[in-house]
mmCIF file of C-alpha atoms and ligand atoms in Angstrom:
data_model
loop_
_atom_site.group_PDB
_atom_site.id
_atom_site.type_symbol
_atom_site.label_atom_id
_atom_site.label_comp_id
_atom_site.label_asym_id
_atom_site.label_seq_id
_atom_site.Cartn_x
_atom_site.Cartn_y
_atom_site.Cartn_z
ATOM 1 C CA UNK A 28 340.831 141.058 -69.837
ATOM 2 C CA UNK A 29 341.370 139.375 -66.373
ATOM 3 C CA UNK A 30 341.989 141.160 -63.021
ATOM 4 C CA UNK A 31 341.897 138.402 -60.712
ATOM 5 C CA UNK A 32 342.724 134.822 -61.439
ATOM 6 C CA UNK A 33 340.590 132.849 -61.364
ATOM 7 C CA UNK A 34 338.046 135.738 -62.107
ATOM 8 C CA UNK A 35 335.841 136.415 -59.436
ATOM 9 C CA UNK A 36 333.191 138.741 -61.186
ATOM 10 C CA UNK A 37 332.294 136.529 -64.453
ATOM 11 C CA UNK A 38 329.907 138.676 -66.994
ATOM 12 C CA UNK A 39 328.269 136.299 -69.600
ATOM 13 C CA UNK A 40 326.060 138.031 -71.689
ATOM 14 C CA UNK A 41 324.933 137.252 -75.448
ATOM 15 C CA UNK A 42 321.561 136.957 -77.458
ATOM 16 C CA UNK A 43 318.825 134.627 -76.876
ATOM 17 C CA UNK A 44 319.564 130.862 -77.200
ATOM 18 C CA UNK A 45 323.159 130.872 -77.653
ATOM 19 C CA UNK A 46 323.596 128.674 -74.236
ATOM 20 C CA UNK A 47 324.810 131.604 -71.771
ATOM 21 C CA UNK A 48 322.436 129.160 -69.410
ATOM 22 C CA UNK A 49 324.267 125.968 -69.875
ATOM 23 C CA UNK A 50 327.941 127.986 -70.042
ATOM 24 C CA UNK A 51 327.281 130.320 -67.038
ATOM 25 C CA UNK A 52 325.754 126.947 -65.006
ATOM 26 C CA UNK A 53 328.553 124.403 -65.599
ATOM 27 C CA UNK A 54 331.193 127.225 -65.141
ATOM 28 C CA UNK A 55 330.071 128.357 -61.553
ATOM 29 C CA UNK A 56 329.629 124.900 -60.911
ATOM 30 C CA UNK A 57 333.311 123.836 -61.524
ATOM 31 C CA UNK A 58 334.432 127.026 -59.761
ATOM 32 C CA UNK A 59 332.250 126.759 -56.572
ATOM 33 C CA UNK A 60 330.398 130.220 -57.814
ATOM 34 C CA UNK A 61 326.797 131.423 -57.366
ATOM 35 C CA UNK A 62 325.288 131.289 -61.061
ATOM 36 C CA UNK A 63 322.522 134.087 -61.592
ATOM 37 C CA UNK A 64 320.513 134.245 -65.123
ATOM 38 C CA UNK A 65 319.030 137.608 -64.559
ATOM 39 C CA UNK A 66 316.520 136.915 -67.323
ATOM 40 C CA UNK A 67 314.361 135.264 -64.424
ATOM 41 C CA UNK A 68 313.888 138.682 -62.889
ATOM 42 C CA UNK A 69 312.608 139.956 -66.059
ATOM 43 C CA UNK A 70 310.524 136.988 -66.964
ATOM 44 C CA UNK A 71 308.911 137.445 -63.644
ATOM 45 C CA UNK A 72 308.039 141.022 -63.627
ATOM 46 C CA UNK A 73 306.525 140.169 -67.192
ATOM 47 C CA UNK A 74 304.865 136.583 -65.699
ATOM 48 C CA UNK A 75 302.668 139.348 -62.936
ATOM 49 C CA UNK A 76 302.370 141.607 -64.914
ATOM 50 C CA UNK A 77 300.133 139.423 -67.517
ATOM 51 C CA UNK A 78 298.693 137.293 -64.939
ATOM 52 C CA UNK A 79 297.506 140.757 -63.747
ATOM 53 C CA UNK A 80 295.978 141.322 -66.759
ATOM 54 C CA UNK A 81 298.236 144.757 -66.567
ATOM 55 C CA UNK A 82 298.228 146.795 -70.428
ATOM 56 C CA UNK A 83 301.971 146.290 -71.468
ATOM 57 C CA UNK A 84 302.185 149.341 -72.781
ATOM 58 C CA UNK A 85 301.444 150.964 -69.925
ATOM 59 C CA UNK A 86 305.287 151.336 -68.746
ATOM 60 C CA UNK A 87 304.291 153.309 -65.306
ATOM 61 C CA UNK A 88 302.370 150.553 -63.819
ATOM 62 C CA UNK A 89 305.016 147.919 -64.987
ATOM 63 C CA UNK A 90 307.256 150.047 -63.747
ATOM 64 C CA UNK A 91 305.714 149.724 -60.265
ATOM 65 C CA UNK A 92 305.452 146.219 -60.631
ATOM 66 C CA UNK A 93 309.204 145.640 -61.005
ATOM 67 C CA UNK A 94 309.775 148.242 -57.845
ATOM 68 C CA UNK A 95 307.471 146.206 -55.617
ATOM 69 C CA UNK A 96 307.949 142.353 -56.818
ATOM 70 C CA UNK A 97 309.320 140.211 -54.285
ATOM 71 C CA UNK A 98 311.065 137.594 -56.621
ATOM 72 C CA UNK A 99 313.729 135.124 -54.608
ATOM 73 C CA UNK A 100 316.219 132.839 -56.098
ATOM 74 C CA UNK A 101 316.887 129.486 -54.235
ATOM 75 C CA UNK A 102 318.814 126.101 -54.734
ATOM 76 C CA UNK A 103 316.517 123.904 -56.434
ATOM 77 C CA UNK A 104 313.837 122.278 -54.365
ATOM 78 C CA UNK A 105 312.863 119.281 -57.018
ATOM 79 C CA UNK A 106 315.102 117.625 -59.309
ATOM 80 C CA UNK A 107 312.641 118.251 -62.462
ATOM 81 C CA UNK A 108 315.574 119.829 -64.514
ATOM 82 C CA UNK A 109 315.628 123.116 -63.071
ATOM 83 C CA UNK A 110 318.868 124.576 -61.774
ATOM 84 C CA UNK A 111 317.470 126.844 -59.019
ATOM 85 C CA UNK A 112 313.911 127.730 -57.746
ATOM 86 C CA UNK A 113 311.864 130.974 -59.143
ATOM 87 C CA UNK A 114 309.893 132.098 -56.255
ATOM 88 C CA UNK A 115 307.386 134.921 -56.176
ATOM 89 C CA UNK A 116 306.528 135.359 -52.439
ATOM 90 C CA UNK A 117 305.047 131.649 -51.610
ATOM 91 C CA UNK A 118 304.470 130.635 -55.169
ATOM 92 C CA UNK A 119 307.064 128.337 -56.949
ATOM 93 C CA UNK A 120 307.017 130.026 -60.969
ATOM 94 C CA UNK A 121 310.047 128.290 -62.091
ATOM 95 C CA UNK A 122 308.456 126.773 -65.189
ATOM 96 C CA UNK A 123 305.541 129.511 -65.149
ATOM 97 C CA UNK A 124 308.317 132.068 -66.671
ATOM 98 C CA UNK A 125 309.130 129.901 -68.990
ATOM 99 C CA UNK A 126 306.123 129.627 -70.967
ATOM 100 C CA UNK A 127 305.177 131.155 -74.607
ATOM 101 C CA UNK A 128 303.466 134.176 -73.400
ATOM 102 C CA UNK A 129 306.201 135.335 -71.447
ATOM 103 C CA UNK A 130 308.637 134.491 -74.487
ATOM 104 C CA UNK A 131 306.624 136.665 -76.418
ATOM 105 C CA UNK A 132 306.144 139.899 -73.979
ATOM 106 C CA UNK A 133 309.399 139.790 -71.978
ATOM 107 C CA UNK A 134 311.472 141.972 -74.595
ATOM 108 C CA UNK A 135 309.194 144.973 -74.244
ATOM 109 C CA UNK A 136 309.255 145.007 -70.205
ATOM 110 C CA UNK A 137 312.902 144.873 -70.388
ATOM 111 C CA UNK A 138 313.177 147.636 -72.913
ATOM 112 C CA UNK A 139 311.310 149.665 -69.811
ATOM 113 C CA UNK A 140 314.527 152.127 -68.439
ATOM 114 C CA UNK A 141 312.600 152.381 -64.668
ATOM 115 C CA UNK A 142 312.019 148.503 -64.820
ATOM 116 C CA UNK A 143 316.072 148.053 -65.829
ATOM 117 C CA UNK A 144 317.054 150.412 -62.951
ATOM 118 C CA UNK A 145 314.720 148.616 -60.372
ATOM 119 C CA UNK A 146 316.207 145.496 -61.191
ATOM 120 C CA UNK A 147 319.879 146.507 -62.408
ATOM 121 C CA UNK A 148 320.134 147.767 -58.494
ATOM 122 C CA UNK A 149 319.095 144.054 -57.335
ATOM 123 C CA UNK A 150 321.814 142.358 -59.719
ATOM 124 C CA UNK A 151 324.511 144.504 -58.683
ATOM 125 C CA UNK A 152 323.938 144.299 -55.213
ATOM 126 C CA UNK A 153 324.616 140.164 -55.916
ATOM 127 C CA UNK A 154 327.167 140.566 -58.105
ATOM 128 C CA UNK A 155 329.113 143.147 -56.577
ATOM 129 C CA UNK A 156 330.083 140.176 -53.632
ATOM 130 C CA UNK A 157 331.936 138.634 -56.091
ATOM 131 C CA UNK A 158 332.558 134.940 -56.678
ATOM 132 C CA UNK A 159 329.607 134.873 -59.456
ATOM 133 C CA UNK A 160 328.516 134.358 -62.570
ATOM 134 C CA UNK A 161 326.123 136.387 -63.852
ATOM 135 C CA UNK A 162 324.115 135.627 -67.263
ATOM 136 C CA UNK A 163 322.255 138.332 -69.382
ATOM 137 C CA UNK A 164 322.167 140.935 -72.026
ATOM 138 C CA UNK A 165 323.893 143.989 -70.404
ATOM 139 C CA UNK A 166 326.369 142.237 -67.533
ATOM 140 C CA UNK A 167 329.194 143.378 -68.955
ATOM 141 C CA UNK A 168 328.171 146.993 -70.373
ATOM 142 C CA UNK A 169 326.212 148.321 -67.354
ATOM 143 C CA UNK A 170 325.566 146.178 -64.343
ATOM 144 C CA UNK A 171 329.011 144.644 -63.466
ATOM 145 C CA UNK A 172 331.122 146.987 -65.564
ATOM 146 C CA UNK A 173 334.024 146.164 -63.439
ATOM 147 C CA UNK A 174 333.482 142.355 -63.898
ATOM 148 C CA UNK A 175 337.196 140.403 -64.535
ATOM 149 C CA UNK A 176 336.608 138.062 -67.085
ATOM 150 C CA UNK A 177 333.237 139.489 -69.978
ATOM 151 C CA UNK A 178 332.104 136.921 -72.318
ATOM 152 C CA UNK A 179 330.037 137.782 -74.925
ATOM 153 C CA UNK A 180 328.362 133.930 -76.100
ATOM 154 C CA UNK A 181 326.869 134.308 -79.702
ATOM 155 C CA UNK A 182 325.621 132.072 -82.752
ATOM 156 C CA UNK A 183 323.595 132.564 -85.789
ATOM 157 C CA UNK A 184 320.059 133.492 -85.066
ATOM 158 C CA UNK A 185 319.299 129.893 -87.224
ATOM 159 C CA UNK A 186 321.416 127.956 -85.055
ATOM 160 C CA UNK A 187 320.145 128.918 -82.319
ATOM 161 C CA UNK A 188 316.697 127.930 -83.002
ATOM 162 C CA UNK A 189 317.621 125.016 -84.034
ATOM 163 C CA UNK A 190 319.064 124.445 -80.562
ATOM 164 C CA UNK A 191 316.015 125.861 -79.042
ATOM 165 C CA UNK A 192 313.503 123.487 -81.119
ATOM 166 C CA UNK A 193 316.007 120.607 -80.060
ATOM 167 C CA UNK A 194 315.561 121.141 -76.144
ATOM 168 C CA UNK A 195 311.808 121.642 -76.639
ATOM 169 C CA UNK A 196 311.090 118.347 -78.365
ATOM 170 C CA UNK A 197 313.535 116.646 -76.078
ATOM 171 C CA UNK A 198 311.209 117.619 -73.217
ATOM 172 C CA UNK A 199 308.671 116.160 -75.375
ATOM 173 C CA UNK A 200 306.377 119.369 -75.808
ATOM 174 C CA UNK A 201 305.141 120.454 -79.912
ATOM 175 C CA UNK A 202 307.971 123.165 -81.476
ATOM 176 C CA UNK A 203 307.533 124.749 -85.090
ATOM 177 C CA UNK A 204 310.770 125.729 -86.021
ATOM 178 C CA UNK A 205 309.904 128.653 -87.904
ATOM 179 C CA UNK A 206 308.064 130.297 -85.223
ATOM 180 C CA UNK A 207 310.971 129.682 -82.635
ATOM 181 C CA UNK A 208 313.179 131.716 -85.195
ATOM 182 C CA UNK A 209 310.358 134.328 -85.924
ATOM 183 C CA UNK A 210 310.523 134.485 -82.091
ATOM 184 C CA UNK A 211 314.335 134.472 -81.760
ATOM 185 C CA UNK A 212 314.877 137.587 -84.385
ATOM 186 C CA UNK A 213 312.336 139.522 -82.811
ATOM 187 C CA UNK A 214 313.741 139.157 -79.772
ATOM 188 C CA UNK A 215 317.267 140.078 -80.945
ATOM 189 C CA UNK A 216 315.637 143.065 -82.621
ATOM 190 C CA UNK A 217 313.919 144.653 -79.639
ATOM 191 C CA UNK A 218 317.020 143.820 -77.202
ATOM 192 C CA UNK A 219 319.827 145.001 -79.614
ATOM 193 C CA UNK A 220 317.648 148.220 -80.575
ATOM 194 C CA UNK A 221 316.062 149.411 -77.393
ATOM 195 C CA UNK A 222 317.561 152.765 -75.522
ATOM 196 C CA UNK A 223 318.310 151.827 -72.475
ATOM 197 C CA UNK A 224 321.173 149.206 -72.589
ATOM 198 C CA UNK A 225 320.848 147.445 -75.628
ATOM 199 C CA UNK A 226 322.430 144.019 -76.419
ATOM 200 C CA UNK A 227 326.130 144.372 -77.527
ATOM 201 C CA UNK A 228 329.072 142.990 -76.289
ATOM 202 C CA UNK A 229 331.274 145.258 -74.272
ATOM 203 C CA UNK A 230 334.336 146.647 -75.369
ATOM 204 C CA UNK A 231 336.867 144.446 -73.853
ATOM 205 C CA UNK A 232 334.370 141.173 -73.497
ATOM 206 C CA UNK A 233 335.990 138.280 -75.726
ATOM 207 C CA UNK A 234 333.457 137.290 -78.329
ATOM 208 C CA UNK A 235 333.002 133.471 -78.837
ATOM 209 C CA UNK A 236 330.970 132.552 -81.673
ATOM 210 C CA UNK A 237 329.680 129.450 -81.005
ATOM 211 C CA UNK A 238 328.295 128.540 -84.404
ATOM 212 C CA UNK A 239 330.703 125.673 -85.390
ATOM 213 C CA UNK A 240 331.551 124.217 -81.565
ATOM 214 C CA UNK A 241 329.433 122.131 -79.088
ATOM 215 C CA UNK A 242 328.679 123.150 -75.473
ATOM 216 C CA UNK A 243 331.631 121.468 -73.841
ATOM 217 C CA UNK A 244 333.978 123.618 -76.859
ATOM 218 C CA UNK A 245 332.544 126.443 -75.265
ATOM 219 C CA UNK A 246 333.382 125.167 -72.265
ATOM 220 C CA UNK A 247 337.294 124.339 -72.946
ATOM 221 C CA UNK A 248 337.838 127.049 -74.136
ATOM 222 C CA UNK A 249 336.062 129.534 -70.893
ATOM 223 C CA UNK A 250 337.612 127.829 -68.340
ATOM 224 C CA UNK A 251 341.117 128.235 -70.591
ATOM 225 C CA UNK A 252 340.705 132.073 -70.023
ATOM 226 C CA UNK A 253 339.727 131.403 -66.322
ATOM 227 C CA UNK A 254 342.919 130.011 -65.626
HETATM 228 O O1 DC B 317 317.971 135.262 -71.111
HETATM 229 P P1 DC B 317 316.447 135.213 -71.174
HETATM 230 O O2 DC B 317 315.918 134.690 -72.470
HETATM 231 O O3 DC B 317 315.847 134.512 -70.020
HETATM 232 O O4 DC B 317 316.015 136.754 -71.074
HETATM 233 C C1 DC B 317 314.683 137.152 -71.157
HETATM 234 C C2 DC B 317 314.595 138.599 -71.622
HETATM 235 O O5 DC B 317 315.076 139.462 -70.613
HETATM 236 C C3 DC B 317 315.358 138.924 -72.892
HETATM 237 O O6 DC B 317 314.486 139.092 -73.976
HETATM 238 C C4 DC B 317 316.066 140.204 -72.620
HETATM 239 C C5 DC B 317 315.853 140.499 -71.162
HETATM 240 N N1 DC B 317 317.095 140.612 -70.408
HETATM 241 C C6 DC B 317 317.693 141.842 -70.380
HETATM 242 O O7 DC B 317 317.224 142.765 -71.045
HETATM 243 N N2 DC B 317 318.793 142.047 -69.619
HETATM 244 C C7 DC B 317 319.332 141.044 -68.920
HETATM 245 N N3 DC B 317 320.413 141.269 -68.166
HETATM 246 C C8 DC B 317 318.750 139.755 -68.971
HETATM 247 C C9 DC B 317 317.629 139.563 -69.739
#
């Protein structure tokens, strides 16, 4: 399904680890595009919220929290890897939302409907100027219904551990594989089962299982329905 060509509004969305990042980067990056994983927002409203010490369960205040965070996305400042800057008011959390705590706690924030609509109004705003491509769970289903081109990125729950446990060791940091894919089907479970706007690919997204091809596959064949 393409309305413009090349698309304008790109919606990328998948499960966790399947490489929406890499995709959504290196495709807005050969189109001249703005890339934006909305995970960050998510991770950051979960990053305060247990730096705050805040009860997770207590979806009111975490509500508030995602209603008053000032969270800014920026070109990368340091060439340490990262492929933008994470910035809560002055503070530079880049890395800080990518750590196991948030990992673990970021799937029931999300599942919050007042925390989704705080943030679903941000992403839209972005994405609604067009020339992007925008990374997530629910891109193509509820915040950019209108997007022109919906891919829906997804791999075995295995594979995609195995992927993750690859890129942790590579940074040279301890991995147990068994706990990444404990951690990678719980995630799966809370985002494809929660109420408000579960994981699931959208009617008319094309569905790329990316079990049996490599990132640049992926790639070939994205930029082949871009064209
Ligand atoms: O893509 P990620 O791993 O950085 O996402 C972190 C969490 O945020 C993930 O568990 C689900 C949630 N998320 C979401 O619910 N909707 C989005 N559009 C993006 C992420």
């Amino acid at each position: 399904m393409t309305h413009q060509n090349p698309p304008s509004i790109i919606a990328l969305d998948g499960p966790a680890a399947s490489g929406k990042s890499t995709l959504g980067q290196t495709l807005a990056n050969a189109l001249g595009y703005l890339f934006f994983d909305t995970g960050v927002l998510y991770r950051a409203i979960t990053w305060i919220a247990l730096q705050q010490h805040l009860n997770l369960q207590d979806e009111t205040a975490v509500t508030k929290l995602a209603q008053d965070a000032q969270i800014d996305i920026r070109p990368p400042s340091q060439k340490d890897g990262r492929a933008y800057d994470v910035l809560l008011g002055e503070r530079d959390v880049t890395w800080d939302i990518r750590d196991g705590q948030v990992d673990a706690n970021v799937s029931v924030v999300a599942a919050y409907a007042g925390v989704r609509q705080a943030l679903t109004d941000q992403q839209r705003r972005i994405g609604m100027r067009g020339k992007v491509v925008m990374v997530g769970r629910d891109i193509g289903t509820v915040v950019l219904q209108e997007a022109d081109l919906k891919i829906y990125l997804d791999a075995s729950a295995e594979e995609r551990a195995k992927r993750r446990f690859d890129e942790i060791l590579a940074r040279g940091e301890p991995a147990q594989y068994k706990e990444i894919l404990h951690n990678v089907i719980e995630r799966d479970r809370i985002d494809s089962t929660r109420a408000v706007a579960p994981l699931r690919p959208a009617q008319d997204a094309v569905i790329i299982d990316s079990d049996k091809m490599n990132a640049s596959q992926v790639y070939e064949l994205v930029m082949g329905l871009c064209k």
